[in-house]
PDB file of C-alpha atoms in Angstrom:
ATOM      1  CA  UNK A 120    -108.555  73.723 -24.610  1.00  0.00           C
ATOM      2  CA  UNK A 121    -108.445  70.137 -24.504  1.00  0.00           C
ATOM      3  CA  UNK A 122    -108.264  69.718 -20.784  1.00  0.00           C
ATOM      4  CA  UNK A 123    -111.646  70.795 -20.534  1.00  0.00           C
ATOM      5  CA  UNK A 124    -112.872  67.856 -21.356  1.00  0.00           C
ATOM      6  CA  UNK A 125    -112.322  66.942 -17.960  1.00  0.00           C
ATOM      7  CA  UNK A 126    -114.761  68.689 -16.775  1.00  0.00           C
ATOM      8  CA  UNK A 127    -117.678  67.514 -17.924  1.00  0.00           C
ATOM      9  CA  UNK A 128    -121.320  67.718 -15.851  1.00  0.00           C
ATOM     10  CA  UNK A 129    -122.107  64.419 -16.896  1.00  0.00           C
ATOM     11  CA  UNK A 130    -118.740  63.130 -15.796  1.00  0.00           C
ATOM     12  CA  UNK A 131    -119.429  64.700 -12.542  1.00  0.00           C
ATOM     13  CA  UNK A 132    -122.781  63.272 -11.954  1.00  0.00           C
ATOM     14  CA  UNK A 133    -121.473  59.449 -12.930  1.00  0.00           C
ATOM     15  CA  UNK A 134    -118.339  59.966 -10.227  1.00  0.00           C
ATOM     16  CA  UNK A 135    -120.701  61.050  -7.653  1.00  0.00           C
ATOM     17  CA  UNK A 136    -123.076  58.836  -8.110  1.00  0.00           C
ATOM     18  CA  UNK A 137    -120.197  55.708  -8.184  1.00  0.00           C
ATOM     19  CA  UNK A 138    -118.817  57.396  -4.917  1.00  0.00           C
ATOM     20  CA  UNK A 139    -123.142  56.834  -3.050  1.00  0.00           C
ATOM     21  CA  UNK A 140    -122.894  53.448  -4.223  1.00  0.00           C
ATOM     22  CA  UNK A 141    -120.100  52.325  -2.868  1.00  0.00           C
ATOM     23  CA  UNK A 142    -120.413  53.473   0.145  1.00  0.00           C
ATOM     24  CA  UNK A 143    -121.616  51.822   3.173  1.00  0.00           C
ATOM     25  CA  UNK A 144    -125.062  53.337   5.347  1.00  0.00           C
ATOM     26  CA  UNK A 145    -123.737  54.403   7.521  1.00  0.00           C
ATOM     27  CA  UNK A 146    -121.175  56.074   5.873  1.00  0.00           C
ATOM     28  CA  UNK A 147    -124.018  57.934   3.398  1.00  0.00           C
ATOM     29  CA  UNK A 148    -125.794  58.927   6.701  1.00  0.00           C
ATOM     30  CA  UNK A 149    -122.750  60.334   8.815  1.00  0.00           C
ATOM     31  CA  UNK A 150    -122.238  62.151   5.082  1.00  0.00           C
ATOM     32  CA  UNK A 151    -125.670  63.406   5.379  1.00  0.00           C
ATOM     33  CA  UNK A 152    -125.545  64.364   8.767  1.00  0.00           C
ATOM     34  CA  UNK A 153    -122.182  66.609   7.530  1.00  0.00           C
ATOM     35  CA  UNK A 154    -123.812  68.136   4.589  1.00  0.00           C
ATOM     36  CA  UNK A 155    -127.482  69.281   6.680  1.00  0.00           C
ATOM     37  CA  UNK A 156    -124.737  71.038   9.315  1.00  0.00           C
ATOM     38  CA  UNK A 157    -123.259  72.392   6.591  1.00  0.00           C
ATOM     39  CA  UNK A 158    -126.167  73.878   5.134  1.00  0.00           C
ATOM     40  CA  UNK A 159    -127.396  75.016   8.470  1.00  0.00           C
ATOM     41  CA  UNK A 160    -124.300  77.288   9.414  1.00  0.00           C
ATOM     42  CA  UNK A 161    -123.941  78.411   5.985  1.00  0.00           C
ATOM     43  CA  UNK A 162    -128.076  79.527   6.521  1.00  0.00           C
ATOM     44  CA  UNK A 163    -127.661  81.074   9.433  1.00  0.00           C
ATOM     45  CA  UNK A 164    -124.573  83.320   8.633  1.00  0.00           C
ATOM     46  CA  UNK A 165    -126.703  84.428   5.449  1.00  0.00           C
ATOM     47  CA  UNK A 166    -129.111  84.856   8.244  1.00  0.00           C
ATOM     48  CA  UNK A 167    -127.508  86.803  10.733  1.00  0.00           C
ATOM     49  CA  UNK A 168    -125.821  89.054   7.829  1.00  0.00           C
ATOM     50  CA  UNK A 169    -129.042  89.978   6.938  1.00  0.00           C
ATOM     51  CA  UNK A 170    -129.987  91.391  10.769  1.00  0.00           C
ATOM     52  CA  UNK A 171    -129.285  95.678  10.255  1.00  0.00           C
ATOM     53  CA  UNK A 172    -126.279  96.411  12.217  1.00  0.00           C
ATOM     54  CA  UNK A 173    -127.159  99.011  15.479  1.00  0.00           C
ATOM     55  CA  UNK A 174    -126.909 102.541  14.925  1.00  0.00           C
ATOM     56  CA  UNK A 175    -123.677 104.236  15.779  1.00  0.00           C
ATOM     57  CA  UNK A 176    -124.415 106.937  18.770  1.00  0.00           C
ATOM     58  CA  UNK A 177    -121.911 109.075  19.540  1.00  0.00           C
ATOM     59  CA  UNK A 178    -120.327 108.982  23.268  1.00  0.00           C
ATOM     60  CA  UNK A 179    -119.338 112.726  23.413  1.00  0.00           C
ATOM     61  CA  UNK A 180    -117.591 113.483  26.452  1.00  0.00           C
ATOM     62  CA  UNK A 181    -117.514 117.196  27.805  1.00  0.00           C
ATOM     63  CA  UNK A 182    -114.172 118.522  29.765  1.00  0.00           C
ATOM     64  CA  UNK A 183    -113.920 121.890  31.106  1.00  0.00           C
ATOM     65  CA  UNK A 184    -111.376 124.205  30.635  1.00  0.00           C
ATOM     66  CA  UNK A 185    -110.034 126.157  33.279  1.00  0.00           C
ATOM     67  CA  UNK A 186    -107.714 128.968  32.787  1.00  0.00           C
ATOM     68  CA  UNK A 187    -104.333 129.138  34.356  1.00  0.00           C
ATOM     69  CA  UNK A 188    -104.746 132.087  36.264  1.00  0.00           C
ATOM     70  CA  UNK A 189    -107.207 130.472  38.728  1.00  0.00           C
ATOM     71  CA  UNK A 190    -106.646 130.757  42.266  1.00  0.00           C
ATOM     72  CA  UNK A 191    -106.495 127.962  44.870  1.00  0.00           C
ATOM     73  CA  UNK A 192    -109.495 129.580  46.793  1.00  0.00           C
ATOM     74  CA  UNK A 193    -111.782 129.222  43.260  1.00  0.00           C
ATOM     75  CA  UNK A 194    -110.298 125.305  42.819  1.00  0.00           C
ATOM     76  CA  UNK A 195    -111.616 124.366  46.361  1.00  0.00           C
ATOM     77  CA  UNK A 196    -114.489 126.034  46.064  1.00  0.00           C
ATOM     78  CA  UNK A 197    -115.310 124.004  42.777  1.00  0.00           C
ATOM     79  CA  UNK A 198    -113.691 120.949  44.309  1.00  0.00           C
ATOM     80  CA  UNK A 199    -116.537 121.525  47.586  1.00  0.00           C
ATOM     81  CA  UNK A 200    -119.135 121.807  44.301  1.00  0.00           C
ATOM     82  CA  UNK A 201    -118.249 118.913  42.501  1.00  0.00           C
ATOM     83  CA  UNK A 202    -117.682 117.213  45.488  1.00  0.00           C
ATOM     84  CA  UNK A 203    -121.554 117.040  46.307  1.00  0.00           C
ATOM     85  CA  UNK A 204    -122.408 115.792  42.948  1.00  0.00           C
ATOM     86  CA  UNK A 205    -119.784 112.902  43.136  1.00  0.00           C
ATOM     87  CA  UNK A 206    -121.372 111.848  46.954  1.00  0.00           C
ATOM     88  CA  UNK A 207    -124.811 111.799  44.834  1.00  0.00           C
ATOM     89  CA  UNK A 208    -123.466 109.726  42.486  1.00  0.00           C
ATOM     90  CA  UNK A 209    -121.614 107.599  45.033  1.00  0.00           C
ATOM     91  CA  UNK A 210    -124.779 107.105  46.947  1.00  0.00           C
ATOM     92  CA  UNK A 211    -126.798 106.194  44.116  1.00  0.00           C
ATOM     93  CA  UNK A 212    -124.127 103.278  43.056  1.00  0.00           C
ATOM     94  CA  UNK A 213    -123.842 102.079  46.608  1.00  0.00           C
ATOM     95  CA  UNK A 214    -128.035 101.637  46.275  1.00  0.00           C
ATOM     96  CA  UNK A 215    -128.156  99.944  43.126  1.00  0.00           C
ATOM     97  CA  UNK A 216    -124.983  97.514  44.154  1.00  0.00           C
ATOM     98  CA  UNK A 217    -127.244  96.889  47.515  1.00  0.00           C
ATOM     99  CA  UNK A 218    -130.211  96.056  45.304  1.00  0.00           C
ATOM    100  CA  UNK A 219    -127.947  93.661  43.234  1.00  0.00           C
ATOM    101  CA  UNK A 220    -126.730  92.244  46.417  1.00  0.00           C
ATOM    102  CA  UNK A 221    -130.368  91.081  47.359  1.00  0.00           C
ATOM    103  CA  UNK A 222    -131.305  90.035  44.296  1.00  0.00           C
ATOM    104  CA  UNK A 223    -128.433  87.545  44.213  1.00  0.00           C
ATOM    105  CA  UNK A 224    -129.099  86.709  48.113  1.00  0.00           C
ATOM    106  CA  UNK A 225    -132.338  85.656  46.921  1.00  0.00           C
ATOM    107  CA  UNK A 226    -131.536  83.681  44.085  1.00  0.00           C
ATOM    108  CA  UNK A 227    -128.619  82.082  46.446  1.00  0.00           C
ATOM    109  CA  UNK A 228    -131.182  81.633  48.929  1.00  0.00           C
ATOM    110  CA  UNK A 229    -133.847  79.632  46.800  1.00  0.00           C
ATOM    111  CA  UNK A 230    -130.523  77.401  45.452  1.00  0.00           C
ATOM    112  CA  UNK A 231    -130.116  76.492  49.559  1.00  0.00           C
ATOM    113  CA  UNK A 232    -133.497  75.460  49.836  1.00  0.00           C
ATOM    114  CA  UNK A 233    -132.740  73.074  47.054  1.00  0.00           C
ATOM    115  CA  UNK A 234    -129.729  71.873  48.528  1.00  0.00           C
ATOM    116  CA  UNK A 235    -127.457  73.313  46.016  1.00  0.00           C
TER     117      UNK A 235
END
């Protein structure tokens, strides 16, 4: 047990305190500068810990089964069904891209009339 008389609070203190005073300013503020950047990260990860994480939803996805026995004249039929859903789809994505499109010709036209 006699090596912890090295480490002693009072032995601590009188080493820091020699390391301040020999230092230059500059040197104490670039050190101060370190140790407020220091304490700011180390706030903010305690921080953002503290933010509740979002709630798990599940994503269930549905497949259907078909049996094996199905004919080609009941697989084109469903294919004709399915068919009109996926052009309703497809139309809606073509109008939303086409609503994207003029939002960005807009923003693209307002960067023109600044010359950018």
């Amino acid at each position: 047990m006699n090596f912890l008389r090295y480490f002693s609070p009072l032995r601590a203190w009188r080493d820091l305190r020699y390391y301040i005073v020999t230092r230059q300013r500059h040197q104490l503020g670039f050190m101060g500068v370190a140790l407020a950047l220091t304490y700011v990260m180390v706030v903010g990860v305690i921080y953002e810990s503290r933010i509740p994480p979002k709630p798990y939803h599940r994503d269930i996805i549905y497949v259907q089964q078909w049996p094996a026995t199905r004919t080609d004249a009941e697989i084109v039929a469903q294919q004709k069904i399915d068919g009109i859903e996926q052009t309703k789809r497809e139309n809606e994505l073509k109008r939303l891209q086409a609503e994207r499109r003029a939002q960005f010709k807009k923003v693209n036209d307002g960067l023109k009339a600044y010359g950018l």
